[in-house]
Amino acid sequence: MTERKRIDYWLSDMDGVLVHEGRPVPGADTFIKRLSDSGKPFRVLTNNSIYTPRDLSVRLAAAGLQVPEQSIWTSALATAEFLDDQRPGGSAYVIGEAGLTTALHEVGYVLTDLDPDYVVLGETRTYSFTQITRAIRLIENGARFIATNPDPIGPSTEGSLPACGAVAAMITKATGVDPYFVGKPNPRMMRSALNAIEGHSETTAMIGDRMDTDVVCGMEAGLYTILVLTGVTQPKQIDRFPYRPSLVVESVADLIDLV
C-alpha cells in the first residue's frame, strides 16, 4: 500500500462499487452525496456501452443514487471521442445500442454499412448473426475493427451473458483481425475521464472492484487505486496479481471520510 497526496478528483467504477445486482451498495448514497457536496470533480465510469449517460443517471436514481448524467463516463463516450480524434467526420458500421450510436452521432459520425471506415462493436443484449456476418465481411474488405471493451461476459438475472469481448473474439477468429479495445483496462479511457474533469493523476483516485480492469487501468494511468470488496475480487485473489492497489477497503462506505 502506498501513501499519496490529498485526493482532489475522484473516478469510480459503477457495478460492484456503487451498485451490485441492481441494488445500491450500503453507504454508496452517502459517499456520492459527500462527493457532490464537497464540490470535488468526479466521474462514474462503466465499460457498459448499452446506455446513454442520461439513461444511467435515471437507473442510478431508481437505486437511490443521485448521479447527474454529466458525471457519467461510458466506454461508448470514450470510443466516440477516440474515433473523433483519429478520423473526424468518419463513418462506422455499429453493432450496439443507443449508448453507442448516440455517442457516435453526437461527434458527427455517419452510421452505415456501405464501405465504412470502421466496424465498431459494442454491447447489446441481442447480438445478431446477420450483423456479425456483415461486420466480418466489412473487416475483410478493409474496415478497421474497434470494440468498446474486452469484457467477455456480462451479468443477468439468469446468469452470465456473452459480452463484447466474446463476440469480438469470434470476429477475430473469422477475420484474423484483432480489435482495438477502447474501454478498461485501456488507460486511455481513464485518461479521457480525467481530462473531462480537468484532473491531475497525482491527486486523483480510482475506485474499482476488479484487479484486472479497474486497478491495472488506474495504475497505468498513474492514479491512486482503491479496491473495494463489494464486487468481483475477493481478498485471497489480490496477491495472485503482479501489482497491488494503493488501498483496499470493504466498501465505498469506508471512503466517506477521505472526501
PDB file of C-alpha atoms in Angstrom:
ATOM      1  CA  MET A   1       0.000   0.000   0.000  1.00  0.00           C
ATOM      2  CA  THR A   2       1.269   3.482  -0.804  1.00  0.00           C
ATOM      3  CA  GLU A   3       0.759   6.908   0.687  1.00  0.00           C
ATOM      4  CA  ARG A   4      -0.500   9.668  -1.566  1.00  0.00           C
ATOM      5  CA  LYS A   5      -1.249  13.352  -1.601  1.00  0.00           C
ATOM      6  CA  ARG A   6      -4.702  14.677  -0.780  1.00  0.00           C
ATOM      7  CA  ILE A   7      -7.311  13.395  -3.236  1.00  0.00           C
ATOM      8  CA  ASP A   8      -8.939  16.252  -5.145  1.00  0.00           C
ATOM      9  CA  TYR A   9     -10.502  14.278  -8.012  1.00  0.00           C
ATOM     10  CA  TRP A  10     -12.400  11.020  -7.964  1.00  0.00           C
ATOM     11  CA  LEU A  11     -13.131   8.337 -10.553  1.00  0.00           C
ATOM     12  CA  SER A  12     -15.286   5.349  -9.656  1.00  0.00           C
ATOM     13  CA  ASP A  13     -16.459   2.211 -11.360  1.00  0.00           C
ATOM     14  CA  MET A  14     -20.214   1.676 -11.163  1.00  0.00           C
ATOM     15  CA  ASP A  15     -21.140  -2.021 -10.993  1.00  0.00           C
ATOM     16  CA  GLY A  16     -19.668  -3.710  -7.943  1.00  0.00           C
ATOM     17  CA  VAL A  17     -18.708  -0.378  -6.384  1.00  0.00           C
ATOM     18  CA  LEU A  18     -21.849   1.769  -6.225  1.00  0.00           C
ATOM     19  CA  VAL A  19     -24.441  -0.846  -7.178  1.00  0.00           C
ATOM     20  CA  HIS A  20     -24.484  -4.626  -7.017  1.00  0.00           C
ATOM     21  CA  GLU A  21     -27.068  -6.646  -8.951  1.00  0.00           C
ATOM     22  CA  GLY A  22     -29.183  -3.513  -9.372  1.00  0.00           C
ATOM     23  CA  ARG A  23     -29.132  -2.561  -5.705  1.00  0.00           C
ATOM     24  CA  PRO A  24     -27.080   0.213  -4.113  1.00  0.00           C
ATOM     25  CA  VAL A  25     -24.054  -0.831  -2.092  1.00  0.00           C
ATOM     26  CA  PRO A  26     -24.634   0.209   1.547  1.00  0.00           C
ATOM     27  CA  GLY A  27     -23.083   3.627   2.057  1.00  0.00           C
ATOM     28  CA  ALA A  28     -22.859   4.443  -1.670  1.00  0.00           C
ATOM     29  CA  ASP A  29     -25.612   7.073  -1.398  1.00  0.00           C
ATOM     30  CA  THR A  30     -23.762   8.843   1.422  1.00  0.00           C
ATOM     31  CA  PHE A  31     -20.475   8.641  -0.478  1.00  0.00           C
ATOM     32  CA  ILE A  32     -21.986  10.171  -3.636  1.00  0.00           C
ATOM     33  CA  LYS A  33     -23.707  12.905  -1.605  1.00  0.00           C
ATOM     34  CA  ARG A  34     -20.427  13.715   0.161  1.00  0.00           C
ATOM     35  CA  LEU A  35     -18.684  13.949  -3.217  1.00  0.00           C
ATOM     36  CA  SER A  36     -21.394  16.226  -4.603  1.00  0.00           C
ATOM     37  CA  ASP A  37     -21.419  18.447  -1.517  1.00  0.00           C
ATOM     38  CA  SER A  38     -17.625  18.715  -1.497  1.00  0.00           C
ATOM     39  CA  GLY A  39     -17.517  20.217  -4.969  1.00  0.00           C
ATOM     40  CA  LYS A  40     -14.689  17.874  -5.922  1.00  0.00           C
ATOM     41  CA  PRO A  41     -14.931  16.829  -9.591  1.00  0.00           C
ATOM     42  CA  PHE A  42     -15.801  13.170 -10.132  1.00  0.00           C
ATOM     43  CA  ARG A  43     -16.871  10.722 -12.816  1.00  0.00           C
ATOM     44  CA  VAL A  44     -18.600   7.362 -12.583  1.00  0.00           C
ATOM     45  CA  LEU A  45     -17.090   5.038 -15.197  1.00  0.00           C
ATOM     46  CA  THR A  46     -18.578   1.975 -16.843  1.00  0.00           C
ATOM     47  CA  ASN A  47     -17.498  -0.353 -19.642  1.00  0.00           C
ATOM     48  CA  ASN A  48     -21.181  -0.894 -20.444  1.00  0.00           C
ATOM     49  CA  SER A  49     -21.936   0.839 -23.750  1.00  0.00           C
ATOM     50  CA  ILE A  50     -25.634  -0.044 -23.902  1.00  0.00           C
ATOM     51  CA  TYR A  51     -26.976   3.029 -22.120  1.00  0.00           C
ATOM     52  CA  THR A  52     -26.502   6.763 -22.548  1.00  0.00           C
ATOM     53  CA  PRO A  53     -25.353   8.767 -19.503  1.00  0.00           C
ATOM     54  CA  ARG A  54     -28.926  10.069 -19.160  1.00  0.00           C
ATOM     55  CA  ASP A  55     -30.260   6.506 -19.080  1.00  0.00           C
ATOM     56  CA  LEU A  56     -27.711   5.502 -16.460  1.00  0.00           C
ATOM     57  CA  SER A  57     -28.430   8.574 -14.346  1.00  0.00           C
ATOM     58  CA  VAL A  58     -32.113   7.597 -14.221  1.00  0.00           C
ATOM     59  CA  ARG A  59     -31.269   3.969 -13.415  1.00  0.00           C
ATOM     60  CA  LEU A  60     -28.952   5.040 -10.599  1.00  0.00           C
ATOM     61  CA  ALA A  61     -31.607   7.416  -9.254  1.00  0.00           C
ATOM     62  CA  ALA A  62     -34.032   4.473  -9.112  1.00  0.00           C
ATOM     63  CA  ALA A  63     -31.462   2.766  -6.877  1.00  0.00           C
ATOM     64  CA  GLY A  64     -31.277   5.848  -4.662  1.00  0.00           C
ATOM     65  CA  LEU A  65     -28.030   7.277  -6.064  1.00  0.00           C
ATOM     66  CA  GLN A  66     -28.149  10.847  -7.357  1.00  0.00           C
ATOM     67  CA  VAL A  67     -25.507  10.989 -10.086  1.00  0.00           C
ATOM     68  CA  PRO A  68     -26.018  13.662 -12.777  1.00  0.00           C
ATOM     69  CA  GLU A  69     -25.613  12.496 -16.359  1.00  0.00           C
ATOM     70  CA  GLN A  70     -22.627  14.805 -16.909  1.00  0.00           C
ATOM     71  CA  SER A  71     -20.809  12.884 -14.165  1.00  0.00           C
ATOM     72  CA  ILE A  72     -21.066   9.553 -16.007  1.00  0.00           C
ATOM     73  CA  TRP A  73     -18.410   8.367 -18.471  1.00  0.00           C
ATOM     74  CA  THR A  74     -19.044   5.253 -20.565  1.00  0.00           C
ATOM     75  CA  SER A  75     -16.932   3.181 -22.930  1.00  0.00           C
ATOM     76  CA  ALA A  76     -19.277   4.397 -25.683  1.00  0.00           C
ATOM     77  CA  LEU A  77     -18.346   8.028 -24.998  1.00  0.00           C
ATOM     78  CA  ALA A  78     -14.664   7.115 -24.832  1.00  0.00           C
ATOM     79  CA  THR A  79     -14.958   5.233 -28.133  1.00  0.00           C
ATOM     80  CA  ALA A  80     -16.686   8.166 -29.852  1.00  0.00           C
ATOM     81  CA  GLU A  81     -14.033  10.559 -28.547  1.00  0.00           C
ATOM     82  CA  PHE A  82     -11.277   8.241 -29.774  1.00  0.00           C
ATOM     83  CA  LEU A  83     -12.756   7.944 -33.276  1.00  0.00           C
ATOM     84  CA  ASP A  84     -13.388  11.670 -33.493  1.00  0.00           C
ATOM     85  CA  ASP A  85      -9.731  12.226 -32.633  1.00  0.00           C
ATOM     86  CA  GLN A  86      -8.468   9.611 -35.084  1.00  0.00           C
ATOM     87  CA  ARG A  87     -10.719  10.270 -38.061  1.00  0.00           C
ATOM     88  CA  PRO A  88     -13.089  13.255 -37.602  1.00  0.00           C
ATOM     89  CA  GLY A  89     -16.356  13.043 -39.525  1.00  0.00           C
ATOM     90  CA  GLY A  90     -15.802   9.391 -40.363  1.00  0.00           C
ATOM     91  CA  SER A  91     -18.219   6.518 -40.829  1.00  0.00           C
ATOM     92  CA  ALA A  92     -18.869   3.311 -38.946  1.00  0.00           C
ATOM     93  CA  TYR A  93     -20.883   0.124 -39.073  1.00  0.00           C
ATOM     94  CA  VAL A  94     -22.091  -0.310 -35.500  1.00  0.00           C
ATOM     95  CA  ILE A  95     -23.222  -3.348 -33.567  1.00  0.00           C
ATOM     96  CA  GLY A  96     -24.601  -1.913 -30.353  1.00  0.00           C
ATOM     97  CA  GLU A  97     -27.397   0.023 -28.742  1.00  0.00           C
ATOM     98  CA  ALA A  98     -28.417   3.620 -28.063  1.00  0.00           C
ATOM     99  CA  GLY A  99     -25.495   4.422 -25.778  1.00  0.00           C
ATOM    100  CA  LEU A 100     -23.033   3.781 -28.597  1.00  0.00           C
ATOM    101  CA  THR A 101     -25.000   5.017 -31.593  1.00  0.00           C
ATOM    102  CA  THR A 102     -25.951   8.252 -29.794  1.00  0.00           C
ATOM    103  CA  ALA A 103     -22.335   8.929 -28.799  1.00  0.00           C
ATOM    104  CA  LEU A 104     -21.145   8.434 -32.387  1.00  0.00           C
ATOM    105  CA  HIS A 105     -23.906  10.605 -33.842  1.00  0.00           C
ATOM    106  CA  GLU A 106     -23.016  13.374 -31.391  1.00  0.00           C
ATOM    107  CA  VAL A 107     -19.424  13.545 -32.683  1.00  0.00           C
ATOM    108  CA  GLY A 108     -20.663  13.714 -36.277  1.00  0.00           C
ATOM    109  CA  TYR A 109     -20.155  10.124 -37.377  1.00  0.00           C
ATOM    110  CA  VAL A 110     -22.207   8.591 -40.176  1.00  0.00           C
ATOM    111  CA  LEU A 111     -23.539   5.121 -39.367  1.00  0.00           C
ATOM    112  CA  THR A 112     -23.574   2.969 -42.471  1.00  0.00           C
ATOM    113  CA  ASP A 113     -22.843  -0.494 -43.812  1.00  0.00           C
ATOM    114  CA  LEU A 114     -21.590   0.914 -47.118  1.00  0.00           C
ATOM    115  CA  ASP A 115     -17.783   0.906 -47.091  1.00  0.00           C
ATOM    116  CA  PRO A 116     -17.408   2.337 -43.547  1.00  0.00           C
ATOM    117  CA  ASP A 117     -14.113   3.491 -42.097  1.00  0.00           C
ATOM    118  CA  TYR A 118     -14.686   1.349 -39.013  1.00  0.00           C
ATOM    119  CA  VAL A 119     -16.617  -1.584 -37.690  1.00  0.00           C
ATOM    120  CA  VAL A 120     -17.483  -0.671 -34.088  1.00  0.00           C
ATOM    121  CA  LEU A 121     -18.593  -3.447 -31.763  1.00  0.00           C
ATOM    122  CA  GLY A 122     -20.336  -2.593 -28.509  1.00  0.00           C
ATOM    123  CA  GLU A 123     -22.650  -4.258 -26.019  1.00  0.00           C
ATOM    124  CA  THR A 124     -26.134  -5.426 -26.851  1.00  0.00           C
ATOM    125  CA  ARG A 125     -28.481  -7.977 -25.339  1.00  0.00           C
ATOM    126  CA  THR A 126     -29.495  -9.138 -28.834  1.00  0.00           C
ATOM    127  CA  TYR A 127     -26.350  -9.931 -30.839  1.00  0.00           C
ATOM    128  CA  SER A 128     -27.445 -10.752 -34.365  1.00  0.00           C
ATOM    129  CA  PHE A 129     -25.748 -13.419 -36.500  1.00  0.00           C
ATOM    130  CA  THR A 130     -26.644 -11.347 -39.555  1.00  0.00           C
ATOM    131  CA  GLN A 131     -24.929  -8.254 -38.106  1.00  0.00           C
ATOM    132  CA  ILE A 132     -21.864 -10.234 -37.068  1.00  0.00           C
ATOM    133  CA  THR A 133     -21.601 -11.724 -40.562  1.00  0.00           C
ATOM    134  CA  ARG A 134     -21.830  -8.254 -42.077  1.00  0.00           C
ATOM    135  CA  ALA A 135     -19.126  -6.995 -39.712  1.00  0.00           C
ATOM    136  CA  ILE A 136     -16.823  -9.861 -40.702  1.00  0.00           C
ATOM    137  CA  ARG A 137     -17.219  -9.113 -44.408  1.00  0.00           C
ATOM    138  CA  LEU A 138     -16.658  -5.382 -43.934  1.00  0.00           C
ATOM    139  CA  ILE A 139     -13.462  -6.053 -41.967  1.00  0.00           C
ATOM    140  CA  GLU A 140     -12.323  -8.461 -44.680  1.00  0.00           C
ATOM    141  CA  ASN A 141     -12.859  -5.616 -47.152  1.00  0.00           C
ATOM    142  CA  GLY A 142     -10.662  -3.221 -45.183  1.00  0.00           C
ATOM    143  CA  ALA A 143     -12.764  -1.644 -42.409  1.00  0.00           C
ATOM    144  CA  ARG A 144     -10.815  -1.049 -39.190  1.00  0.00           C
ATOM    145  CA  PHE A 145     -12.026  -3.006 -36.171  1.00  0.00           C
ATOM    146  CA  ILE A 146     -12.852  -1.168 -32.912  1.00  0.00           C
ATOM    147  CA  ALA A 147     -14.548  -2.594 -29.804  1.00  0.00           C
ATOM    148  CA  THR A 148     -15.823  -0.664 -26.815  1.00  0.00           C
ATOM    149  CA  ASN A 149     -14.499  -3.083 -24.196  1.00  0.00           C
ATOM    150  CA  PRO A 150     -12.922  -6.528 -23.765  1.00  0.00           C
ATOM    151  CA  ASP A 151     -15.333  -7.885 -21.127  1.00  0.00           C
ATOM    152  CA  PRO A 152     -16.093 -11.495 -22.192  1.00  0.00           C
ATOM    153  CA  ILE A 153     -19.279 -11.912 -20.166  1.00  0.00           C
ATOM    154  CA  GLY A 154     -21.945  -9.714 -18.636  1.00  0.00           C
ATOM    155  CA  PRO A 155     -24.368 -10.320 -15.766  1.00  0.00           C
ATOM    156  CA  SER A 156     -28.079 -11.017 -15.935  1.00  0.00           C
ATOM    157  CA  THR A 157     -30.673 -12.338 -13.518  1.00  0.00           C
ATOM    158  CA  GLU A 158     -30.474 -15.711 -15.279  1.00  0.00           C
ATOM    159  CA  GLY A 159     -26.656 -15.895 -15.240  1.00  0.00           C
ATOM    160  CA  SER A 160     -23.782 -14.887 -17.500  1.00  0.00           C
ATOM    161  CA  LEU A 161     -24.319 -13.480 -20.975  1.00  0.00           C
ATOM    162  CA  PRO A 162     -21.759 -13.321 -23.806  1.00  0.00           C
ATOM    163  CA  ALA A 163     -20.485  -9.757 -23.950  1.00  0.00           C
ATOM    164  CA  CYS A 164     -18.407  -7.573 -26.252  1.00  0.00           C
ATOM    165  CA  GLY A 165     -15.098  -9.368 -25.694  1.00  0.00           C
ATOM    166  CA  ALA A 166     -16.546 -12.780 -26.517  1.00  0.00           C
ATOM    167  CA  VAL A 167     -18.182 -11.566 -29.724  1.00  0.00           C
ATOM    168  CA  ALA A 168     -15.010  -9.701 -30.676  1.00  0.00           C
ATOM    169  CA  ALA A 169     -13.063 -12.942 -30.286  1.00  0.00           C
ATOM    170  CA  MET A 170     -15.437 -14.654 -32.706  1.00  0.00           C
ATOM    171  CA  ILE A 171     -14.984 -11.891 -35.295  1.00  0.00           C
ATOM    172  CA  THR A 172     -11.208 -12.020 -34.817  1.00  0.00           C
ATOM    173  CA  LYS A 173     -11.218 -15.792 -35.306  1.00  0.00           C
ATOM    174  CA  ALA A 174     -13.120 -15.347 -38.566  1.00  0.00           C
ATOM    175  CA  THR A 175     -11.060 -12.432 -39.924  1.00  0.00           C
ATOM    176  CA  GLY A 176      -7.640 -12.719 -38.319  1.00  0.00           C
ATOM    177  CA  VAL A 177      -8.000  -9.037 -37.307  1.00  0.00           C
ATOM    178  CA  ASP A 178      -7.725  -8.000 -33.649  1.00  0.00           C
ATOM    179  CA  PRO A 179      -9.857  -5.064 -32.476  1.00  0.00           C
ATOM    180  CA  TYR A 180      -8.597  -2.016 -30.672  1.00  0.00           C
ATOM    181  CA  PHE A 181     -10.391  -2.035 -27.312  1.00  0.00           C
ATOM    182  CA  VAL A 182     -11.084   1.486 -26.018  1.00  0.00           C
ATOM    183  CA  GLY A 183     -12.616   0.700 -22.610  1.00  0.00           C
ATOM    184  CA  LYS A 184     -10.936  -0.505 -19.428  1.00  0.00           C
ATOM    185  CA  PRO A 185      -8.276  -1.798 -18.921  1.00  0.00           C
ATOM    186  CA  ASN A 186      -7.067   0.556 -21.654  1.00  0.00           C
ATOM    187  CA  PRO A 187      -5.728   3.531 -19.640  1.00  0.00           C
ATOM    188  CA  ARG A 188      -6.945   5.781 -22.460  1.00  0.00           C
ATOM    189  CA  MET A 189     -10.485   5.537 -21.088  1.00  0.00           C
ATOM    190  CA  MET A 190      -9.340   6.664 -17.669  1.00  0.00           C
ATOM    191  CA  ARG A 191      -7.204   9.437 -19.141  1.00  0.00           C
ATOM    192  CA  SER A 192     -10.165  10.708 -21.148  1.00  0.00           C
ATOM    193  CA  ALA A 193     -12.321  10.767 -17.997  1.00  0.00           C
ATOM    194  CA  LEU A 194      -9.524  12.556 -16.161  1.00  0.00           C
ATOM    195  CA  ASN A 195      -9.335  15.149 -18.930  1.00  0.00           C
ATOM    196  CA  ALA A 196     -13.096  15.641 -18.720  1.00  0.00           C
ATOM    197  CA  ILE A 197     -12.810  16.740 -15.080  1.00  0.00           C
ATOM    198  CA  GLU A 198      -9.526  18.578 -15.712  1.00  0.00           C
ATOM    199  CA  GLY A 199      -7.898  16.390 -13.090  1.00  0.00           C
ATOM    200  CA  HIS A 200      -4.284  15.572 -12.340  1.00  0.00           C
ATOM    201  CA  SER A 201      -3.129  11.991 -11.955  1.00  0.00           C
ATOM    202  CA  GLU A 202      -1.109  12.658  -8.793  1.00  0.00           C
ATOM    203  CA  THR A 203      -4.219  13.873  -6.911  1.00  0.00           C
ATOM    204  CA  THR A 204      -6.851  11.554  -8.430  1.00  0.00           C
ATOM    205  CA  ALA A 205      -8.211   8.288  -7.032  1.00  0.00           C
ATOM    206  CA  MET A 206      -9.799   5.441  -8.981  1.00  0.00           C
ATOM    207  CA  ILE A 207     -12.205   3.153  -7.111  1.00  0.00           C
ATOM    208  CA  GLY A 208     -12.931  -0.261  -8.563  1.00  0.00           C
ATOM    209  CA  ASP A 209     -13.871  -3.831  -7.716  1.00  0.00           C
ATOM    210  CA  ARG A 210     -11.738  -5.605 -10.337  1.00  0.00           C
ATOM    211  CA  MET A 211      -7.989  -6.075 -10.231  1.00  0.00           C
ATOM    212  CA  ASP A 212      -7.777  -6.924 -13.942  1.00  0.00           C
ATOM    213  CA  THR A 213      -9.578  -3.810 -15.223  1.00  0.00           C
ATOM    214  CA  ASP A 214     -10.092  -1.025 -12.674  1.00  0.00           C
ATOM    215  CA  VAL A 215      -6.890  -1.374 -10.665  1.00  0.00           C
ATOM    216  CA  VAL A 216      -4.497  -2.095 -13.540  1.00  0.00           C
ATOM    217  CA  CYS A 217      -6.085   0.665 -15.633  1.00  0.00           C
ATOM    218  CA  GLY A 218      -5.801   3.185 -12.809  1.00  0.00           C
ATOM    219  CA  MET A 219      -2.257   2.125 -12.027  1.00  0.00           C
ATOM    220  CA  GLU A 220      -1.146   2.520 -15.643  1.00  0.00           C
ATOM    221  CA  ALA A 221      -2.773   5.952 -15.753  1.00  0.00           C
ATOM    222  CA  GLY A 222      -0.761   6.962 -12.679  1.00  0.00           C
ATOM    223  CA  LEU A 223      -3.718   7.224 -10.281  1.00  0.00           C
ATOM    224  CA  TYR A 224      -4.179   6.278  -6.642  1.00  0.00           C
ATOM    225  CA  THR A 225      -6.064   2.974  -6.873  1.00  0.00           C
ATOM    226  CA  ILE A 226      -8.641   1.816  -4.349  1.00  0.00           C
ATOM    227  CA  LEU A 227     -10.044  -1.720  -4.444  1.00  0.00           C
ATOM    228  CA  VAL A 228     -13.426  -2.341  -2.811  1.00  0.00           C
ATOM    229  CA  LEU A 229     -14.515  -5.859  -1.880  1.00  0.00           C
ATOM    230  CA  THR A 230     -18.204  -5.465  -2.779  1.00  0.00           C
ATOM    231  CA  GLY A 231     -17.833  -6.775  -6.323  1.00  0.00           C
ATOM    232  CA  VAL A 232     -15.806  -9.369  -8.196  1.00  0.00           C
ATOM    233  CA  THR A 233     -12.423  -9.503  -6.446  1.00  0.00           C
ATOM    234  CA  GLN A 234     -12.082 -11.378  -3.160  1.00  0.00           C
ATOM    235  CA  PRO A 235      -9.265 -10.715  -0.627  1.00  0.00           C
ATOM    236  CA  LYS A 236      -7.480 -14.017  -1.309  1.00  0.00           C
ATOM    237  CA  GLN A 237      -7.241 -13.169  -5.022  1.00  0.00           C
ATOM    238  CA  ILE A 238      -5.336  -9.890  -4.617  1.00  0.00           C
ATOM    239  CA  ASP A 239      -1.893 -11.476  -4.137  1.00  0.00           C
ATOM    240  CA  ARG A 240      -2.301 -13.523  -7.321  1.00  0.00           C
ATOM    241  CA  PHE A 241      -1.726 -10.377  -9.382  1.00  0.00           C
ATOM    242  CA  PRO A 242       1.759  -8.909 -10.014  1.00  0.00           C
ATOM    243  CA  TYR A 243       0.533  -5.450  -8.988  1.00  0.00           C
ATOM    244  CA  ARG A 244      -1.345  -4.167  -5.975  1.00  0.00           C
ATOM    245  CA  PRO A 245      -3.915  -1.438  -5.330  1.00  0.00           C
ATOM    246  CA  SER A 246      -2.837   1.559  -3.295  1.00  0.00           C
ATOM    247  CA  LEU A 247      -5.602   0.841  -0.778  1.00  0.00           C
ATOM    248  CA  VAL A 248      -8.071  -1.991  -0.078  1.00  0.00           C
ATOM    249  CA  VAL A 249     -11.350  -1.311   1.755  1.00  0.00           C
ATOM    250  CA  GLU A 250     -14.532  -3.254   2.373  1.00  0.00           C
ATOM    251  CA  SER A 251     -16.750  -0.756   0.513  1.00  0.00           C
ATOM    252  CA  VAL A 252     -17.128   2.881  -0.538  1.00  0.00           C
ATOM    253  CA  ALA A 253     -18.675   3.482   2.887  1.00  0.00           C
ATOM    254  CA  ASP A 254     -15.109   3.328   4.223  1.00  0.00           C
ATOM    255  CA  LEU A 255     -14.036   6.173   1.925  1.00  0.00           C
ATOM    256  CA  ILE A 256     -16.511   8.839   3.020  1.00  0.00           C
ATOM    257  CA  ASP A 257     -14.041  10.466   5.411  1.00  0.00           C
ATOM    258  CA  LEU A 258     -11.432  10.722   2.622  1.00  0.00           C
ATOM    259  CA  VAL A 259     -13.642  13.048   0.556  1.00  0.00           C
TER     260      VAL A 259
END
